Short mmCIF file of C-alpha atoms and ligand atoms in Angstrom, two decimals:
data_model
loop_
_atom_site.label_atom_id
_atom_site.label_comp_id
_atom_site.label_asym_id
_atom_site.label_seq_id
_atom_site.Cartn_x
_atom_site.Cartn_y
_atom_site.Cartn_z
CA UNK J 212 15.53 -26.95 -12.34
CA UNK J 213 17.00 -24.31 -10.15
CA UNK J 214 14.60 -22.06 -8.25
CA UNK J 215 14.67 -18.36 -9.18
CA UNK J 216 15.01 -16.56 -5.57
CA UNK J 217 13.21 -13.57 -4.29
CA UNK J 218 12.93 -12.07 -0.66
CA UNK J 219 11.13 -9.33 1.58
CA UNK J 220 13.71 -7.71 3.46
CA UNK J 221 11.63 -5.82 6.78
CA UNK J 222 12.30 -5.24 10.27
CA UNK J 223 10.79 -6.39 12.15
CA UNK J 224 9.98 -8.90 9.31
CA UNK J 225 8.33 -12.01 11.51
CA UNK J 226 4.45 -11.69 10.86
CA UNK J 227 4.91 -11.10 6.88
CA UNK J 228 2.49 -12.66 5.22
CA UNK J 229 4.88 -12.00 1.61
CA UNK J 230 6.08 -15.33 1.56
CA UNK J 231 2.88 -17.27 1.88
CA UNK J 232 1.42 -14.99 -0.99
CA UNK J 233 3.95 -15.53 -3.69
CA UNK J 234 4.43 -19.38 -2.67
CA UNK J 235 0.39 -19.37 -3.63
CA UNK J 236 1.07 -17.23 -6.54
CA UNK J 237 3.85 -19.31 -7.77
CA UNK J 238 1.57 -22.61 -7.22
CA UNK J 239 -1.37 -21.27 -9.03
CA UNK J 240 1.01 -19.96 -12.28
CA UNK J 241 3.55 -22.74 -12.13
CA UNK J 242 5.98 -20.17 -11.69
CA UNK J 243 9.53 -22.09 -10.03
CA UNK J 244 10.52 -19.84 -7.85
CA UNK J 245 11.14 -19.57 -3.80
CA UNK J 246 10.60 -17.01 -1.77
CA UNK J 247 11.86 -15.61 1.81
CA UNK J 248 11.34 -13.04 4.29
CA UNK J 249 14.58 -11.74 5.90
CA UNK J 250 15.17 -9.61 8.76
CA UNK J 251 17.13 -6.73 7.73
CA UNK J 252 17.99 -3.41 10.16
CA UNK J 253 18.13 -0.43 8.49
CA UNK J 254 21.80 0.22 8.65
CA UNK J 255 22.52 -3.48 6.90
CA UNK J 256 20.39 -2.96 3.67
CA UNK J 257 22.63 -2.15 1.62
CA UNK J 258 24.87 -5.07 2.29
CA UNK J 259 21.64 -7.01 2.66
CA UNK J 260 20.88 -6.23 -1.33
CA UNK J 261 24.38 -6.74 -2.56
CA UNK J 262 24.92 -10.20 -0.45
CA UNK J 263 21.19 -11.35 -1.90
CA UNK J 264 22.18 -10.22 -5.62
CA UNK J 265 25.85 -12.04 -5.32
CA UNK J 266 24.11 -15.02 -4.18
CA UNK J 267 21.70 -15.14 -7.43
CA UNK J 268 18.61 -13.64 -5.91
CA UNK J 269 16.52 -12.03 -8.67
CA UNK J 270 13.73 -9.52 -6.71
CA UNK J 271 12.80 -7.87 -3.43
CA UNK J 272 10.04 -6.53 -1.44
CA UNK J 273 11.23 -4.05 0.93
CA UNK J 274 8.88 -3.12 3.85
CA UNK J 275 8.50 -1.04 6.94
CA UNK J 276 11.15 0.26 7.87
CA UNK J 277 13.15 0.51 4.42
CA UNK J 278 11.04 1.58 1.67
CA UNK J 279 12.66 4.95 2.33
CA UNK J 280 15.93 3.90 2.02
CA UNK J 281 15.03 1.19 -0.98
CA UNK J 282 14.45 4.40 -2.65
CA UNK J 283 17.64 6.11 -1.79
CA UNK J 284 19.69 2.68 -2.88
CA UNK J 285 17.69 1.84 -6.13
CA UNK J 286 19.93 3.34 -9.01
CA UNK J 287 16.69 3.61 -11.62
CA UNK J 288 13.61 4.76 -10.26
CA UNK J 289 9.88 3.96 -12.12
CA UNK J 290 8.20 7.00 -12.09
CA UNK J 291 5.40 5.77 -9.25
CA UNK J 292 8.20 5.14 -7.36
CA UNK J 293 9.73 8.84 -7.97
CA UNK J 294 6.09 10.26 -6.95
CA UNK J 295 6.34 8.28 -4.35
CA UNK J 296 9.31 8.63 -2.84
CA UNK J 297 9.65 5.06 -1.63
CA UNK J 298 9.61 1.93 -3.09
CA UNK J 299 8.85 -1.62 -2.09
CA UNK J 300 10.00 -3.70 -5.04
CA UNK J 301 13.51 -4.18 -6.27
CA UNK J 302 14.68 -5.91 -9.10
CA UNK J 303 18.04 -6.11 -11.78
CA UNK J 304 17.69 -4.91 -14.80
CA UNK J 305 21.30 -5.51 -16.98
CA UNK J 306 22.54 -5.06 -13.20
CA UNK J 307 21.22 -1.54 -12.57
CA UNK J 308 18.65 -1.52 -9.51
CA UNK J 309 16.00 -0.64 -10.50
CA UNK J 310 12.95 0.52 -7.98
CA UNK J 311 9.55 0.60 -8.02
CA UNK J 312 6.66 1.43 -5.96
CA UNK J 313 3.17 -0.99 -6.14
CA UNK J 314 1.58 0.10 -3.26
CA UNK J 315 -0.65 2.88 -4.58
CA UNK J 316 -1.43 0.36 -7.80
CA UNK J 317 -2.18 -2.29 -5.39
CA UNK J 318 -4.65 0.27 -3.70
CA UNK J 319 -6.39 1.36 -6.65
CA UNK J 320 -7.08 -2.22 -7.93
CA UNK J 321 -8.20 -3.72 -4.59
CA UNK J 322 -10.78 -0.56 -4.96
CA UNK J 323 -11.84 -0.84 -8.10
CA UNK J 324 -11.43 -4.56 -9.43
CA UNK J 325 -12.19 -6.16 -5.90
CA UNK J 326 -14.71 -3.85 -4.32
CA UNK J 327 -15.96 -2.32 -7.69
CA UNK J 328 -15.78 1.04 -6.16
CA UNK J 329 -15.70 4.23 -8.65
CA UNK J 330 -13.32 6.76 -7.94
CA UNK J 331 -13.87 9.04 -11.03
CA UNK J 332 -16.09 12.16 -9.85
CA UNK J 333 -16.33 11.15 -6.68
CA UNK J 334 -14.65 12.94 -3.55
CA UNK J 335 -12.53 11.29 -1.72
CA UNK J 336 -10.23 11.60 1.86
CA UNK J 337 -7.34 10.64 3.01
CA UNK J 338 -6.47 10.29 6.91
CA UNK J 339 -3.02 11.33 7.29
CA UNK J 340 0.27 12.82 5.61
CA UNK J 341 3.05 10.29 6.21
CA UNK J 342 4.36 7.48 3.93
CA UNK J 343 1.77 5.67 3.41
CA UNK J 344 -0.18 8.50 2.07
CA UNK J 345 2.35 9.75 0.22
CA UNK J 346 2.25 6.05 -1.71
CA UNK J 347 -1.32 6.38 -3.01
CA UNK J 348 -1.64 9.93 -4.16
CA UNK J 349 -0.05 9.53 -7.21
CA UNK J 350 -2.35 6.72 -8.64
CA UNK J 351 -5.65 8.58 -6.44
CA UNK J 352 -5.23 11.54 -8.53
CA UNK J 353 -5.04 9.34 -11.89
CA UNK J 354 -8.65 8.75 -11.01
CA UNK J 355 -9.70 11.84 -11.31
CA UNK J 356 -11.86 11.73 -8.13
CA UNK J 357 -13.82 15.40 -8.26
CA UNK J 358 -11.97 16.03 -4.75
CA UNK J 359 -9.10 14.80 -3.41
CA UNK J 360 -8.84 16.11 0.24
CA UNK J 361 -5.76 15.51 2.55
CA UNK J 362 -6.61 15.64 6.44
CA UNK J 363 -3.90 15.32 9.05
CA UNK J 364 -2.89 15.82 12.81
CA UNK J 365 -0.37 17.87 11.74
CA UNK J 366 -1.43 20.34 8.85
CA UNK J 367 2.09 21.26 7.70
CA UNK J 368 2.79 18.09 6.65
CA UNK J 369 -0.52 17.73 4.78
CA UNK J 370 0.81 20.80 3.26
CA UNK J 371 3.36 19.99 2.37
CA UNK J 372 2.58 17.02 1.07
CA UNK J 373 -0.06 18.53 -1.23
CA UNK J 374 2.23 20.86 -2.20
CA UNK J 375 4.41 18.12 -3.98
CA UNK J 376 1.63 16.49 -5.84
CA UNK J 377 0.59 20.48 -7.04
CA UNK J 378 2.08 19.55 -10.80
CA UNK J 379 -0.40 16.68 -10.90
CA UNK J 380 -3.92 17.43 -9.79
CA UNK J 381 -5.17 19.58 -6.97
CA UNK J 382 -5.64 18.61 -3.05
CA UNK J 383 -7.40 20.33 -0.99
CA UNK J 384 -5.93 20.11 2.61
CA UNK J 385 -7.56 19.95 6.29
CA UNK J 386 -6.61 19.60 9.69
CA UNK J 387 -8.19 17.23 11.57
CA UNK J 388 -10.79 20.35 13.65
CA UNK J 389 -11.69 21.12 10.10
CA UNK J 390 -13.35 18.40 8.70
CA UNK J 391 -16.99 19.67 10.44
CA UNK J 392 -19.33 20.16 7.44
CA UNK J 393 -17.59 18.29 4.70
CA UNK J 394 -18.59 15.31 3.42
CA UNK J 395 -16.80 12.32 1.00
CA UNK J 396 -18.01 9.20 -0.81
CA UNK J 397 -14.79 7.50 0.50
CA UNK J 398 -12.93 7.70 3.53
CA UNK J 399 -9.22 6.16 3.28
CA UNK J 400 -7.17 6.07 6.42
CA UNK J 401 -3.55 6.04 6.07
CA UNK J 402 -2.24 7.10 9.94
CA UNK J 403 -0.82 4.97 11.67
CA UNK J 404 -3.36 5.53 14.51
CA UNK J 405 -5.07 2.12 13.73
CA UNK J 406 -1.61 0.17 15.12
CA UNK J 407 -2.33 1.20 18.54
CA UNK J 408 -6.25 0.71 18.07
CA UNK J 409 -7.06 4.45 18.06
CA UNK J 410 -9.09 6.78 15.81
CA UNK J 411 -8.29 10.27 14.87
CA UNK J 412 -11.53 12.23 15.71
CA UNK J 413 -14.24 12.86 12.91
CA UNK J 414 -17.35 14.15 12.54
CA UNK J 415 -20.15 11.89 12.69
CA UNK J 416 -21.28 13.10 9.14
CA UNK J 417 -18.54 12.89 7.55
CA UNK J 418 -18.89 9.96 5.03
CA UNK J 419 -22.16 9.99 2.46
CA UNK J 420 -24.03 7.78 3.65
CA UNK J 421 -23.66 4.57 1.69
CA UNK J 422 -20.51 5.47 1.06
CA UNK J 423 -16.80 3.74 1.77
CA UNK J 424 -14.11 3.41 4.33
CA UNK J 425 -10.67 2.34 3.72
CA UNK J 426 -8.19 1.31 6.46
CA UNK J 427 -5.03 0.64 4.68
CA UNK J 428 -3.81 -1.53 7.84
CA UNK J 429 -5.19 -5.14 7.99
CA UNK J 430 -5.97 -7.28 11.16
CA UNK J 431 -7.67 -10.58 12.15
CA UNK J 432 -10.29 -8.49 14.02
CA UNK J 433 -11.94 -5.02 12.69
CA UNK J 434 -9.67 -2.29 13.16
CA UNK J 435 -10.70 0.88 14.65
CA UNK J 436 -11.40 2.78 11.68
CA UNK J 437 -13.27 0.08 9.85
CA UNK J 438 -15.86 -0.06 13.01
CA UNK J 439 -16.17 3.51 12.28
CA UNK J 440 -17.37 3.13 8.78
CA UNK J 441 -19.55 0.66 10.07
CA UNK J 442 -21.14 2.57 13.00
CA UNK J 443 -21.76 5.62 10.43
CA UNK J 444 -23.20 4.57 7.46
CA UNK J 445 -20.57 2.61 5.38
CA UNK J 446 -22.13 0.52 2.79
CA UNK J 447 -18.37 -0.66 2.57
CA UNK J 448 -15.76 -0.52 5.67
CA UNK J 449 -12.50 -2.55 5.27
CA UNK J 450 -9.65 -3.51 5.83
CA UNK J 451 -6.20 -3.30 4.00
CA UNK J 452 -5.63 -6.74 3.56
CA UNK J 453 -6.62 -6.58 -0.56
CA UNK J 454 -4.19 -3.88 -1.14
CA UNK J 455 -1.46 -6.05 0.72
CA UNK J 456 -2.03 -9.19 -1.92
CA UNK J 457 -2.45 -6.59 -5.08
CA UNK J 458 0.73 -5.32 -4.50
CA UNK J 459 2.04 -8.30 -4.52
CA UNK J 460 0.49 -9.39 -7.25
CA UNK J 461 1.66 -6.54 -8.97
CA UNK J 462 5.26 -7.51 -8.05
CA UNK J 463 5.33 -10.56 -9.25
CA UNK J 464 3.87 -9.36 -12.61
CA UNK J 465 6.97 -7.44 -12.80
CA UNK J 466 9.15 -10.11 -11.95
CA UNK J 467 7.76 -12.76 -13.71
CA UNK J 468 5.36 -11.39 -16.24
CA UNK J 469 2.72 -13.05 -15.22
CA UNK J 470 -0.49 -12.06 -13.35
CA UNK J 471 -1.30 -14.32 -11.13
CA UNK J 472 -5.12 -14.48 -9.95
CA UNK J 473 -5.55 -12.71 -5.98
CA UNK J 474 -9.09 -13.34 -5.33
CA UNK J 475 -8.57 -16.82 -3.76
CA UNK J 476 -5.06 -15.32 -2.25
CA UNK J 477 -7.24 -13.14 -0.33
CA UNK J 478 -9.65 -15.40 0.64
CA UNK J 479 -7.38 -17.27 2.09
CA UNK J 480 -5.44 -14.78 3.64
CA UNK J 481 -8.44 -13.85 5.30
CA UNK J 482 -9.45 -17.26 6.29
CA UNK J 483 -5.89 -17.74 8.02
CA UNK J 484 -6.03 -14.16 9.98
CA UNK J 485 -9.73 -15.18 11.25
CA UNK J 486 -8.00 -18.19 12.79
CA UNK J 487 -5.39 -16.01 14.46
CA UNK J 488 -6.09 -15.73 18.55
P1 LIG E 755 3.39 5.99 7.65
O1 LIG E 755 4.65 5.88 6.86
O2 LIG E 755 2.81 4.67 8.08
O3 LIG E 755 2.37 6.87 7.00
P2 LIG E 755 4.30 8.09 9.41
O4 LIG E 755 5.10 8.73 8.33
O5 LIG E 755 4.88 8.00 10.79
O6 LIG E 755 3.85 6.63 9.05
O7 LIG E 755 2.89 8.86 9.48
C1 LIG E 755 1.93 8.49 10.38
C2 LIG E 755 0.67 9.30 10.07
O8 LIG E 755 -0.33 8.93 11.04
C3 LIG E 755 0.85 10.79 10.21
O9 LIG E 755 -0.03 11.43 9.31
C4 LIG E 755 0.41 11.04 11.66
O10 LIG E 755 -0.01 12.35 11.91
P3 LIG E 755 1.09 13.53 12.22
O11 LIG E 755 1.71 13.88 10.90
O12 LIG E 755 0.29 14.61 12.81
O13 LIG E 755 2.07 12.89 13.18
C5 LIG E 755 -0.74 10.09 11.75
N1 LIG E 755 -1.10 9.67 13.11
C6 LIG E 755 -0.45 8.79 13.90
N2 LIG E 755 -1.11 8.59 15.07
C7 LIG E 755 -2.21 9.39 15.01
C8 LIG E 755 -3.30 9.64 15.90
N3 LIG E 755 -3.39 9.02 17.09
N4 LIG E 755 -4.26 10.50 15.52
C9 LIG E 755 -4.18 11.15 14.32
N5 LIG E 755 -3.18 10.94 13.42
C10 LIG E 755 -2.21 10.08 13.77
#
């Protein structure tokens, strides 16, 4: 039987750890289908999705740096992805694009299925106003934390930012020198600081203590922000690397209607980064 095909298009697209996920997915549902990552500029999506559609493919990831521009391309938008204003999954639907956005789903369910973490009534931070916030606000608010701050370098953008998600629930918004005195049950960083192994600057007393920090970027070794959590009273301080297989997960739910289990996905995952020099 013919494999269905699916890619992640990225670029740089070399250390994706996509393909390894849905080959484990697709071995532990029996699903028959293969899956590639591709190296795709910017400038060459669109060609990119037309060429992969012509030649059969059925579903895409799209990662940094065309989630943006997946959302400018896709011709039906899910409404996370609208909120959003990105999206990282493409698939055909009577051959209208259609585009969706798992990354804030895949947040909230690595939170509160994985880590058991409650996010109703509690108050809760987000480090920085770019994308990757943008992506998790949406389903953040849906939890009805009892605050839902916004703290960035910039305070414009955090702003502005709020400012767009006004309709749906309020966020109160900080910069960065005005954190001193405030104080959340979970701490979720979504700069891009960690990359380059740096911090933005917090208050000591800033989490509860006991409570939870959040680095939506994964890596074989602590990141900067998870340390954090753990040098000021974190019960919980981790890593991203959840969210990364939940989205997935969630992905190939929509592809393939089936849910495939992440738990051992992550494990592994996690197993194979800890062997990484
Ligand atoms: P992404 O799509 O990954 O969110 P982005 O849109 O470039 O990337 O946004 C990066 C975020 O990290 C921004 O909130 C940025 O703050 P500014 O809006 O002030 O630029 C934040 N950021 C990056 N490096 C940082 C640092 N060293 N300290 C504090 N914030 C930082």
């Amino acid at each position: 039987m013919a494999l269905d095909h699916y890619a992640v298009f990225g670029h740089p697209i070399g250390h994706s750890k996509s393909p390894a996920i849905h080959a484990q997915f697709a071995d532990q549902t029996g699903q028959k289908i293969a899956y590639t990552a591709c190296e795709v500029p910017p400038g060459c999506l669109e060609v990119a999705v037309k060429a992969f559609r012509a030649g059969g493919g059925q579903g895409l990831n799209l990662t940094v740096p065309l989630k943006e521009l997946g959302f400018a391309l896709a011709q039906e938008l899910t409404p996370r992805a609208r909120l959003a204003g990105a999206v990282n999954t493409l698939c055909w639907r009577e051959e209208r694009l259609l585009g969706d956005n798992t990354d804030g789903i895949g947040l909230i369910r690595d939170l509160t299925l994985n880590l058991k973490l409650t996010l109703t009534g509690r108050r809760v931070l987000i480090l920085g106003a770019g994308g990757a916030a943008r992506g998790i606000l949406g389903p953040l608010l849906e939890q009805r934390p009892i605050q839902l701050a916004l703290a960035n370098r910039t305070l414009k953008r955090a702003q502005e930012l709020a400012a767009r998600f006004a309709a749906l629930g309020e966020i109160s918004v900080f910069g960065l020198a005005d954190l001193a005195g405030h104080r959340f049950d979970l701490i979720i960083n979504a700069t891009s600081a960690s990359l380059h192994g740096e911090l933005p600057p917090l208050p000591d007393d800033l989490l509860i203590p006991g409570g939870a920090c959040y680095d939506l970027m994964y890596a074989a070794q602590p990141t900067a922000f998870v340390r954090w959590g753990l040098e000021h009273g974190a019960a919980l301080s981790v890593d991203g690397l959840g969210m990364l297989v939940e989205q997935a997960a969630e992905a190939f739910w929509l592809w393939r209607g089936v849910r495939p289990k992440t738990r051992p996905v992550i494990q592994t995952l996690r197993a194979a980064l800890g062997r990484t020099p």
